[in-house]
Short mmCIF file of C-alpha atoms and ligand atoms in Angstrom, two decimals:
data_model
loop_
_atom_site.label_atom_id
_atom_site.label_comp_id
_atom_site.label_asym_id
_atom_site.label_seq_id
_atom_site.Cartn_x
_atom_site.Cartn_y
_atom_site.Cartn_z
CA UNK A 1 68.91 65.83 113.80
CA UNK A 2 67.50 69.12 112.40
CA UNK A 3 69.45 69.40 108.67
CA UNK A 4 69.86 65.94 108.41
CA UNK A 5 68.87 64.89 104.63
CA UNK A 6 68.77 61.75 102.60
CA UNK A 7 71.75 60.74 100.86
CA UNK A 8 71.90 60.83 97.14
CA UNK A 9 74.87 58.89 96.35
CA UNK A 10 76.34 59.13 93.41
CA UNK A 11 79.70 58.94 90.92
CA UNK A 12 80.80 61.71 88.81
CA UNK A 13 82.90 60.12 86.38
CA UNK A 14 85.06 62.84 84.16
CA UNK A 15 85.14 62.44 80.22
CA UNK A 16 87.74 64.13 77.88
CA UNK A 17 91.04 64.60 75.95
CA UNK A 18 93.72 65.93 78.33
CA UNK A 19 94.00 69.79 78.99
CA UNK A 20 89.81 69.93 78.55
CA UNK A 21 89.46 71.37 81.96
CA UNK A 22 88.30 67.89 83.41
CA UNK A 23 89.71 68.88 86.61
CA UNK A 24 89.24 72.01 86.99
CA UNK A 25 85.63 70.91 86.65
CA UNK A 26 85.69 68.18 88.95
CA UNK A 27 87.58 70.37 91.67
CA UNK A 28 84.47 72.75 91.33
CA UNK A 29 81.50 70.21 91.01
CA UNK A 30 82.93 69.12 94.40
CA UNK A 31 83.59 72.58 95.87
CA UNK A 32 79.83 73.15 94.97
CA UNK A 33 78.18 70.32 96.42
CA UNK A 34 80.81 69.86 99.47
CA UNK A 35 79.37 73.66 100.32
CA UNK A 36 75.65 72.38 99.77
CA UNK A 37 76.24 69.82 102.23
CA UNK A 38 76.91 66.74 100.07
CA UNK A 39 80.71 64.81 101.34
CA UNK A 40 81.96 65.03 97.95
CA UNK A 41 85.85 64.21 96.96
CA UNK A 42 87.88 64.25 93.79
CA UNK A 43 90.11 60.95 93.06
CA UNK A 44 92.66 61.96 90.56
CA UNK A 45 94.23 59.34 88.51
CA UNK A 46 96.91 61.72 87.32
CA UNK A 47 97.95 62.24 90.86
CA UNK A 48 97.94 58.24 91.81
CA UNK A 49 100.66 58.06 88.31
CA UNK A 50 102.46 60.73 89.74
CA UNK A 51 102.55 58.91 93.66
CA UNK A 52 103.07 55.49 91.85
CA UNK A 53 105.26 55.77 89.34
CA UNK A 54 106.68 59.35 89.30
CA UNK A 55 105.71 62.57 87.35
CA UNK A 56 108.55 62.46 84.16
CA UNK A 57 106.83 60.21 81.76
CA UNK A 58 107.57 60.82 78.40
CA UNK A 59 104.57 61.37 75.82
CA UNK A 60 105.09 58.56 74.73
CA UNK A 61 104.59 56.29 77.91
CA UNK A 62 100.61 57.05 76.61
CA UNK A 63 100.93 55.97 73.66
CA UNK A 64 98.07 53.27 72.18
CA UNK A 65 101.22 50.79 71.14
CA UNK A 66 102.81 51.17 74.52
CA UNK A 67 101.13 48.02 75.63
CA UNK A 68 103.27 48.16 78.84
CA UNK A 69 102.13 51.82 79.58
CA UNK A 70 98.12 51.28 78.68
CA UNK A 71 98.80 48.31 81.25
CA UNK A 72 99.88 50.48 83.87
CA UNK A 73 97.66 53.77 83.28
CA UNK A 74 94.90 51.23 83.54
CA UNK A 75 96.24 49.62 86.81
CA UNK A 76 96.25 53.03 88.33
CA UNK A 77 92.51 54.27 87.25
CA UNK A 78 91.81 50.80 88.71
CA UNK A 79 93.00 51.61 92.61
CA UNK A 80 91.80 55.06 91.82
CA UNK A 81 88.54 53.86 91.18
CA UNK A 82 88.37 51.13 93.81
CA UNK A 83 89.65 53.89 96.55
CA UNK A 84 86.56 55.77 95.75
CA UNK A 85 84.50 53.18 96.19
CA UNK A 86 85.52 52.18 99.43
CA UNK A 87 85.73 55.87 100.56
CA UNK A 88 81.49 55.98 99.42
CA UNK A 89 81.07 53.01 101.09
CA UNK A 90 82.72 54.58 104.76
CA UNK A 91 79.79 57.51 104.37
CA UNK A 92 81.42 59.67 101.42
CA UNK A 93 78.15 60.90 98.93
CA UNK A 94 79.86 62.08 95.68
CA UNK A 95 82.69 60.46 94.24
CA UNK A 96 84.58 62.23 91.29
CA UNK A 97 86.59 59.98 89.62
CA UNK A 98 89.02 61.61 87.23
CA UNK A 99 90.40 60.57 84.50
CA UNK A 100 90.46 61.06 80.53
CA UNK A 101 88.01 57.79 80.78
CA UNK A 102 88.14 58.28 76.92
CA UNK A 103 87.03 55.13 75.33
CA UNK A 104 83.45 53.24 75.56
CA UNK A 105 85.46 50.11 76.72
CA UNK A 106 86.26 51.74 79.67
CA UNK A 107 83.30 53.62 80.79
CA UNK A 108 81.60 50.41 80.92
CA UNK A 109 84.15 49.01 82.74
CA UNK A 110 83.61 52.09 85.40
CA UNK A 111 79.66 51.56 85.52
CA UNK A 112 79.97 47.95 85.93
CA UNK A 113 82.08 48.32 88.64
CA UNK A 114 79.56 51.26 90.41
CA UNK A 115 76.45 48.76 89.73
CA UNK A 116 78.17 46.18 91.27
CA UNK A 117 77.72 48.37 94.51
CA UNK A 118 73.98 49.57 93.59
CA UNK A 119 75.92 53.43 92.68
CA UNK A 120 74.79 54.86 89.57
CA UNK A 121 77.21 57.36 87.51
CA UNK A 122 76.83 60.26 85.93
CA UNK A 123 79.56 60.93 83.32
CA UNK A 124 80.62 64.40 82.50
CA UNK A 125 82.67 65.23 79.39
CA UNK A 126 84.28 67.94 78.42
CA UNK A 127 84.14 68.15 74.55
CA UNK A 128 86.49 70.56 73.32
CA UNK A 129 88.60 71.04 70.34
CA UNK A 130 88.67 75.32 70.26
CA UNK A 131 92.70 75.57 69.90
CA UNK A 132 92.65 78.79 72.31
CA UNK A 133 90.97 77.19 74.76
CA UNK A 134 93.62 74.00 74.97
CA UNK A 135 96.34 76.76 74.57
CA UNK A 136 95.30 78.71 77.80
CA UNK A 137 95.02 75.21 79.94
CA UNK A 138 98.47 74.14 78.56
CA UNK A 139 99.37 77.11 79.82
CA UNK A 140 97.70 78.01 83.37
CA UNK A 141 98.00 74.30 84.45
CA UNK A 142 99.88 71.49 82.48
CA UNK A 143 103.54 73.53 82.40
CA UNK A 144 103.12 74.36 86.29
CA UNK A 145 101.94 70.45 86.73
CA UNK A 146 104.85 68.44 88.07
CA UNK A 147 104.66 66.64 85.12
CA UNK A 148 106.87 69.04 83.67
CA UNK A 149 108.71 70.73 86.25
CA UNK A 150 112.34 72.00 85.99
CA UNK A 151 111.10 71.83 81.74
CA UNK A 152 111.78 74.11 79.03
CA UNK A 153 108.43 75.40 78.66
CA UNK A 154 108.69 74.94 74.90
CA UNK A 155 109.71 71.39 74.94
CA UNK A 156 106.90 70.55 77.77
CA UNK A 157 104.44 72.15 75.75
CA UNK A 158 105.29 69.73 72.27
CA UNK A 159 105.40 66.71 74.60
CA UNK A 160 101.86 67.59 76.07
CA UNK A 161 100.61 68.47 72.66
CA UNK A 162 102.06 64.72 71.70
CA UNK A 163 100.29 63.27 74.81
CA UNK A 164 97.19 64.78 73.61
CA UNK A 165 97.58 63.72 69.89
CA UNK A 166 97.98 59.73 71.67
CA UNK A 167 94.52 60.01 73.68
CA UNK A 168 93.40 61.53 70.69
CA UNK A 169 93.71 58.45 68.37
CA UNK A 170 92.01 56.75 71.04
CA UNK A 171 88.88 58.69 72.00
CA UNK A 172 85.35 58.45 71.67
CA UNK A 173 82.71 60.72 72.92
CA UNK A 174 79.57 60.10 74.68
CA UNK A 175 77.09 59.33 72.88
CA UNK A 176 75.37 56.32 74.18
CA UNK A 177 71.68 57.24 75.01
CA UNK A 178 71.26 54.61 77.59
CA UNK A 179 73.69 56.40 79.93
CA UNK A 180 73.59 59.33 82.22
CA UNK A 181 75.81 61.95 81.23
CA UNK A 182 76.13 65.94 80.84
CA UNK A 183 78.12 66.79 77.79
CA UNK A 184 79.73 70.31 78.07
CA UNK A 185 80.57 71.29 74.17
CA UNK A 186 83.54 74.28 74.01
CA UNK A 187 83.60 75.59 77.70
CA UNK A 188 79.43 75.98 77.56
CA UNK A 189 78.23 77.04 74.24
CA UNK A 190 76.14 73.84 74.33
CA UNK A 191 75.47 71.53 77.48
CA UNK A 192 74.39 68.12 76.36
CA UNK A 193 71.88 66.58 79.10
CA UNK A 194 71.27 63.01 78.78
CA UNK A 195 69.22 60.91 81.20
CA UNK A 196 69.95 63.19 83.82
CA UNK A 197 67.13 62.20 87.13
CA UNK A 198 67.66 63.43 90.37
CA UNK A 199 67.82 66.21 92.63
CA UNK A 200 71.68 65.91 92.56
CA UNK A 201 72.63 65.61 89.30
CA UNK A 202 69.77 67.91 88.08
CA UNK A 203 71.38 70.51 90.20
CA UNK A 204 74.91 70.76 88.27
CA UNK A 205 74.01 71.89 85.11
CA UNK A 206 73.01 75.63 85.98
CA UNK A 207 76.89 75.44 87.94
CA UNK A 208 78.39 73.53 84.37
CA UNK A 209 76.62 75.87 81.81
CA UNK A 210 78.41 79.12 82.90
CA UNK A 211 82.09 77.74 83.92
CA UNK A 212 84.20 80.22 82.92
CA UNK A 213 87.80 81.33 84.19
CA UNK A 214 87.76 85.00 83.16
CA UNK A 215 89.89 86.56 85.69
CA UNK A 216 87.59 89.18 87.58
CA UNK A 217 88.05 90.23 91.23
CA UNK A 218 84.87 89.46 93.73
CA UNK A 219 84.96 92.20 96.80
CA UNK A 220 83.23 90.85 99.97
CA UNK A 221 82.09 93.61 102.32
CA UNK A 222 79.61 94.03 105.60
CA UNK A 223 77.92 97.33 105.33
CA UNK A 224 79.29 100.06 106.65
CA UNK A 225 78.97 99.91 110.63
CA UNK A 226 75.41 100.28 112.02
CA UNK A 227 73.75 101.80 114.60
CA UNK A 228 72.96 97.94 116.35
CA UNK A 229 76.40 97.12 115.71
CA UNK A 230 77.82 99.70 117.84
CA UNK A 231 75.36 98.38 120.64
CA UNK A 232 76.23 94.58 120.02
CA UNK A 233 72.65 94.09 118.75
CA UNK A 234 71.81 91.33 116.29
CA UNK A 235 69.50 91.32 113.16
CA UNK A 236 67.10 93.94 112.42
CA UNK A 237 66.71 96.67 109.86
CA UNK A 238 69.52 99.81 111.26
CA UNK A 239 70.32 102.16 109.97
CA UNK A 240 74.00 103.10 109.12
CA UNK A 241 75.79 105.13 112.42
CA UNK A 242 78.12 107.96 111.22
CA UNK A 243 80.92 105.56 111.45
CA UNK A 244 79.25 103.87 108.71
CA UNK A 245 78.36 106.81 107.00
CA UNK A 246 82.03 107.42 106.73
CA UNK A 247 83.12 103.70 105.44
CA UNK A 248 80.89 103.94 102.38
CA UNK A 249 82.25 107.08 100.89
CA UNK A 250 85.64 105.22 101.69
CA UNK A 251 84.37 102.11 100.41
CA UNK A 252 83.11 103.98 96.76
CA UNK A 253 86.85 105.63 96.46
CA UNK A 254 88.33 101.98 97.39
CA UNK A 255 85.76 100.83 93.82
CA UNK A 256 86.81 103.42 91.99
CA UNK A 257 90.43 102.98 92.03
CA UNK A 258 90.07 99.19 92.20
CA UNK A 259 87.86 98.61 88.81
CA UNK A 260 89.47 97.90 85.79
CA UNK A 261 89.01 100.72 83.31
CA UNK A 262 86.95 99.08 80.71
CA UNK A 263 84.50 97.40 82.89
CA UNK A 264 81.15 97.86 85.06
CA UNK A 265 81.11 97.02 88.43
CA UNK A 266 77.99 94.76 89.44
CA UNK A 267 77.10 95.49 92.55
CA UNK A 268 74.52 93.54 95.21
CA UNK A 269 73.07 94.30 98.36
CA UNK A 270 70.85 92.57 100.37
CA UNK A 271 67.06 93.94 101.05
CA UNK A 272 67.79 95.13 104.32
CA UNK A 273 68.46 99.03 104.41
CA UNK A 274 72.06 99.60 105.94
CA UNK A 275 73.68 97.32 102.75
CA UNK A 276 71.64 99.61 100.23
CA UNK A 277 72.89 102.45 102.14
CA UNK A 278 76.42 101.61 102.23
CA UNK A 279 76.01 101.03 98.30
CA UNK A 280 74.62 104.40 97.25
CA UNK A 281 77.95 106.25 96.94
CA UNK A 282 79.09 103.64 93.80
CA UNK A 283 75.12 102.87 92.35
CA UNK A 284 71.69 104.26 93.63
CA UNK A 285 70.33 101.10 91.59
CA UNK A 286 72.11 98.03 93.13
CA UNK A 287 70.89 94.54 92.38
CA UNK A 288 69.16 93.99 95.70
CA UNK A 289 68.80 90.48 96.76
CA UNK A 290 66.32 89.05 99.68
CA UNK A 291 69.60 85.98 99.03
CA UNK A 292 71.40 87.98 100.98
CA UNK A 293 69.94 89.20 103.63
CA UNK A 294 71.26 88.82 107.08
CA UNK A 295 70.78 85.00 109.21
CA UNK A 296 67.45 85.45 110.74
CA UNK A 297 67.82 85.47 113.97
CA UNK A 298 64.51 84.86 114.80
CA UNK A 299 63.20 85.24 118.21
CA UNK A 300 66.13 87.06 119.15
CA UNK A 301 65.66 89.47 116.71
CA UNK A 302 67.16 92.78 117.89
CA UNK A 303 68.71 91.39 121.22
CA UNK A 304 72.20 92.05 122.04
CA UNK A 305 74.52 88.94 122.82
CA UNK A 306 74.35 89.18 126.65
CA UNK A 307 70.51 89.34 126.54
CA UNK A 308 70.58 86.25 124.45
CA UNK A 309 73.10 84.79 127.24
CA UNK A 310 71.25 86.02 130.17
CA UNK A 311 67.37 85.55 129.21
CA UNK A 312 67.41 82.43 126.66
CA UNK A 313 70.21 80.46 127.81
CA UNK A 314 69.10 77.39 126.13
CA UNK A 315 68.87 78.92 122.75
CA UNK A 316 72.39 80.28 123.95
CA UNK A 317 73.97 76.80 125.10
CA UNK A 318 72.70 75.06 122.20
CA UNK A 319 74.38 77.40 119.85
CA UNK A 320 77.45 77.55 121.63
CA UNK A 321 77.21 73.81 120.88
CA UNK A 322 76.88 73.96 117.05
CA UNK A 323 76.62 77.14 115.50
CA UNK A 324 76.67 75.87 112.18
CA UNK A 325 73.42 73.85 112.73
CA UNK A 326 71.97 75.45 115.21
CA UNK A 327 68.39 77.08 114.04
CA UNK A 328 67.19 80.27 115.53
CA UNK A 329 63.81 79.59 117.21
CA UNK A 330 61.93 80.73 114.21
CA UNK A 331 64.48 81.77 112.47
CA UNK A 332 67.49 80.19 110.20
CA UNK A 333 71.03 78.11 111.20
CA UNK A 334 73.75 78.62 108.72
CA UNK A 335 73.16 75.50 107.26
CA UNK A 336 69.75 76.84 105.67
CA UNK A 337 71.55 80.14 104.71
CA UNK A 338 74.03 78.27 102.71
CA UNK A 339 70.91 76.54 100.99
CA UNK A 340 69.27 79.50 99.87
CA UNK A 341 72.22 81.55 98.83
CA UNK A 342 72.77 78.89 95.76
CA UNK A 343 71.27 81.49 93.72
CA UNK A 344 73.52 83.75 94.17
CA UNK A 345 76.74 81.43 93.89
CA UNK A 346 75.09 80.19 90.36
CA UNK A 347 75.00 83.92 89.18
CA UNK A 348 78.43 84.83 90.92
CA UNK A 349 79.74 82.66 89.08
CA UNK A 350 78.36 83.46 85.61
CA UNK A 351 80.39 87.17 85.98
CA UNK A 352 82.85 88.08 84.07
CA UNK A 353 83.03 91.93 85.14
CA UNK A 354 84.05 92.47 89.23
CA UNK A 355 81.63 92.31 91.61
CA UNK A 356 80.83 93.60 95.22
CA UNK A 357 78.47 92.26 97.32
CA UNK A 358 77.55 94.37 99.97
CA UNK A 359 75.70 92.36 102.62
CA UNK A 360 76.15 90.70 106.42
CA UNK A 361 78.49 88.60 108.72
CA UNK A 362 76.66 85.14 108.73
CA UNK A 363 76.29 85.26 104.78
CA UNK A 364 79.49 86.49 103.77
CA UNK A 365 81.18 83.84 105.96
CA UNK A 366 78.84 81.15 103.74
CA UNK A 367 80.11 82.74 100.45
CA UNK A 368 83.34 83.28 101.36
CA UNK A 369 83.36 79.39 102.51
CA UNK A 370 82.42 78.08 99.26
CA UNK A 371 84.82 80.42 97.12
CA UNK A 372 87.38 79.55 99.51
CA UNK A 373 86.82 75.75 99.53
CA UNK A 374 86.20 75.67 103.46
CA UNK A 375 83.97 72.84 104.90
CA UNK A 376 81.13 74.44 105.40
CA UNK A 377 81.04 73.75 109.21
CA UNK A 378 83.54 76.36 109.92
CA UNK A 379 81.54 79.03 108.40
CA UNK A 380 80.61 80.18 111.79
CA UNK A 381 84.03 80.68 112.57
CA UNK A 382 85.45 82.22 109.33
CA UNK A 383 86.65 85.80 110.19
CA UNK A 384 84.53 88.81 108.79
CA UNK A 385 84.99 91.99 110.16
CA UNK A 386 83.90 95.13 109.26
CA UNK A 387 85.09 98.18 107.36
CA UNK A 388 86.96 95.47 105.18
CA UNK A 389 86.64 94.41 102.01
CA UNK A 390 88.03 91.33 101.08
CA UNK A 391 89.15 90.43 97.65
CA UNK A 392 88.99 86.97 96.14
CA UNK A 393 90.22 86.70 92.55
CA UNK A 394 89.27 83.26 90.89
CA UNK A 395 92.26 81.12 89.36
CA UNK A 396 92.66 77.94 88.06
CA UNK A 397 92.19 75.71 90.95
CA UNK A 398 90.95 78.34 93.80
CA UNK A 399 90.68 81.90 94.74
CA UNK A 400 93.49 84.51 95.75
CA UNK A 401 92.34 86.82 98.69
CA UNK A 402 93.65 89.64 99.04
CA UNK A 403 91.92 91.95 102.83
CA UNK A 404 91.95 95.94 102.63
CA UNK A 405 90.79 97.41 105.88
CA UNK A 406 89.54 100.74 104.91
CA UNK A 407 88.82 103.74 107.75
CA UNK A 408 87.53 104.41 109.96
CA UNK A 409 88.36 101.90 112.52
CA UNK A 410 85.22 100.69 114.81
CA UNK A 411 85.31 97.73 117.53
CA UNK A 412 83.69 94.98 115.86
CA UNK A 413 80.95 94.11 118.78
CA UNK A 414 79.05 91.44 117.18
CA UNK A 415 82.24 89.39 115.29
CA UNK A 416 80.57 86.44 117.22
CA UNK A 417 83.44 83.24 116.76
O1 F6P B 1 76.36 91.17 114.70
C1 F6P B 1 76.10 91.43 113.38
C2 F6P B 1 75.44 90.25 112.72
O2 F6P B 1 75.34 90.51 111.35
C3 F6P B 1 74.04 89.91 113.28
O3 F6P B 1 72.97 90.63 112.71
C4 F6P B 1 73.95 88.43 113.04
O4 F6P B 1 72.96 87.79 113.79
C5 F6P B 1 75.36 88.03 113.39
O5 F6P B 1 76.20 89.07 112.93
C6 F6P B 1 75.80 86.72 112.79
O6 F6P B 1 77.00 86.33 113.40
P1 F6P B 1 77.01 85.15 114.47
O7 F6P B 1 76.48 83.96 113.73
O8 F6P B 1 78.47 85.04 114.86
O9 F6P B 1 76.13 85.52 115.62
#
């Protein structure tokens, strides 16, 4: 089958004190390689305590004396960890198992268990102690948890902060050199790489060195309409119609009332001209990225839909049949544009400042799938249209989109589903 590649499988297996972003990482490691094609899933041992044995436990339930609790914490990383298993061994290729995993007695425990089944595991810890940076996650995501629903924020807060003082007395870092591990010091000032082999595992730590969760707005946009869009033409090199013209003064006001005061908009286009075009009203100078340029078609290059229909109906039926693998006879399937816009996911995620990317239907759907955490086969689907820019603010756990169709209205001919 054309895509198909070898399987790598592997565990993650999280590392740290509680409110050190361990899932927040985990829910992005397996954003990132779910959108590069690799089945990956999260098993969350907080939310098996929650299922199993409901979300009000006092601080301290986790305490080191609480032989009763330990028991039972333990019990529950146990069917966590087993669940994974037998979810890698039905076809998944990443499992994330997470939990604080905080003492050396237990990590062995989790490797022995992965050997037993020929896995090998990566641990990834997030070392931490920067008292602003465990404010902000008490904050953001422990008080909404429903650990402490229906709480006086206050009061939640001193029981977390007593939760954390009991994993405390318990914990020791990685530093065993015989295992595989990345060790993430204070959000990224230093990234620890330890026995890391592998295309998989190699291929996190550019993603885990610039994690960050400054809150900065990403604006999606096709160029402005162009003069093979208004004839239902695909690919090429247009240039913009008047319609178009028109959408990118509209598109600079929409930028300059939209960026926050104190900081510079980065903006990228792809190489192709109606994307740099549509940019010049905000920046003659955008970052212009070959990344981005539009799915090569191929040898329908410049063809409108029907022609495709009428004069290669193969290459049309086998589309039609899936999009989302389906190479262009010399050209690209949205499976290989996803694998060369990593690039530009790696840097998109290192901004802190807003950002607009200027560029075409079959990429933004592939960008917009991975900041929106949808499998990556409905890409072809995902709904793009243009003369819209569509906001996605990164949170916690996700993205908030936000769509502002700006004028003028044009009939979307190519918005191929
Ligand atoms: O129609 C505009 C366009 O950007 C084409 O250049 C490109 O081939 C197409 O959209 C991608 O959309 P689909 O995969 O739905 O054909």
């Amino acid at each position: 089958m054309p895509g198909e590649r070898d399987k790598a499988t592997t565990v993650l297996s999280m590392v740290g004190l509680p409110a050190r972003g361990k899932t927040y990482i985990g829910r992005r490691v397996a954003r990132y390689l779910s959108w590069l094609g690799h089945p990956t899933r999260v098993f969350n041992v907080g939310s098996y305590r929650r299922r199993q044995i409901g979300a009000s436990q006092p601080a301290d339930f986790f305490a080191p004396t609480n032989k009763e609790g330990r028991q039972v914490l333990h019990d529950l990383a146990m069917t966590a960890l087993d669940d994974m298993l037998a979810w890698l061994r039905e076809g998944g290729e990443v499992g994330i198992f997470d939990a604080t995993n905080s003492t050396k007695e237990r990590r062995r425990l989790v490797e022995e268990r992965c050997r037993k089944e020929g896995l090998p595991v990566v641990f990834i810890e997030s070392f931490c102690n920067d008292p602003g940076v465990i404010e902000a996650n008490v904050r953001d995501t422990k008080l909404k948890s429903p650990d402490y629903v229906d709480m006086d924020p206050d009061a939640a807060a001193q029981d977390f902060l007593r939760r954390i003082a009991h994993y405390e007395s318990m914990y020791e870092t990685l530093d065993d050199p015989n295992q595989s591990y990345i060790k993430i010091i204070d959000v990224g000032r230093q990234v620890i790489l330890n026995r890391i082999h592998g295309y998989l595992p190699a291929r996190l730590a550019p993603l885990l060195i610039d994690l960050h969760v400054s809150p900065r707005p990403i604006w999606l946009t096709r160029h402005g309409q162009s003069d093979y869009n208004r004839h239902g033409r695909i690919g090429g090199d247009p240039e913009l119609s008047p319609a178009g013209e028109e959408y990118a003064k509209h598109l600079a006001e929409f930028v300059r009332k939209n960026a926050p005061r104190d900081q510079e908009v980065a903006v990228w286009t792809s190489t192709l001209r109606r994307t740099i075009h549509t940019a010049t009203k905000i920046t003659r100078s955008p970052r212009t990225w070959r990344a981005l340029d539009e799915i090569d078609a191929g040898v329908c290059d410049g063809m409108t839909y029907d022609q495709v229909r009428i004069e290669m109906p193969d290459v049309w039926a086998a589309r039609s049949a899936d999009k989302f693998r389906y190479r262009y006879p010399r050209g690209e399937s949205y499976e290989d544009v996803i694998q060369r816009l990593d690039p530009v996911i790696i840097q998109l995620e290192r901004q802190r400042s807003p950002t607009l990317v200027i560029a075409h239907q079959a990429v933004l759907r592939a960008i917009y799938a991975y900041l929106m955490d949808r499998p990556p086969g409905e890409c072809p689907s995902i709904s793009v249209p243009l003369h819209t820019v569509i906001q996605l603010t990164p949170t916690a756990y996700g993205c908030e989109e936000k769509r502002f169709a700006l004028p003028p209205y044009v009939e979307d001919q190519g918005a191929g589903g």
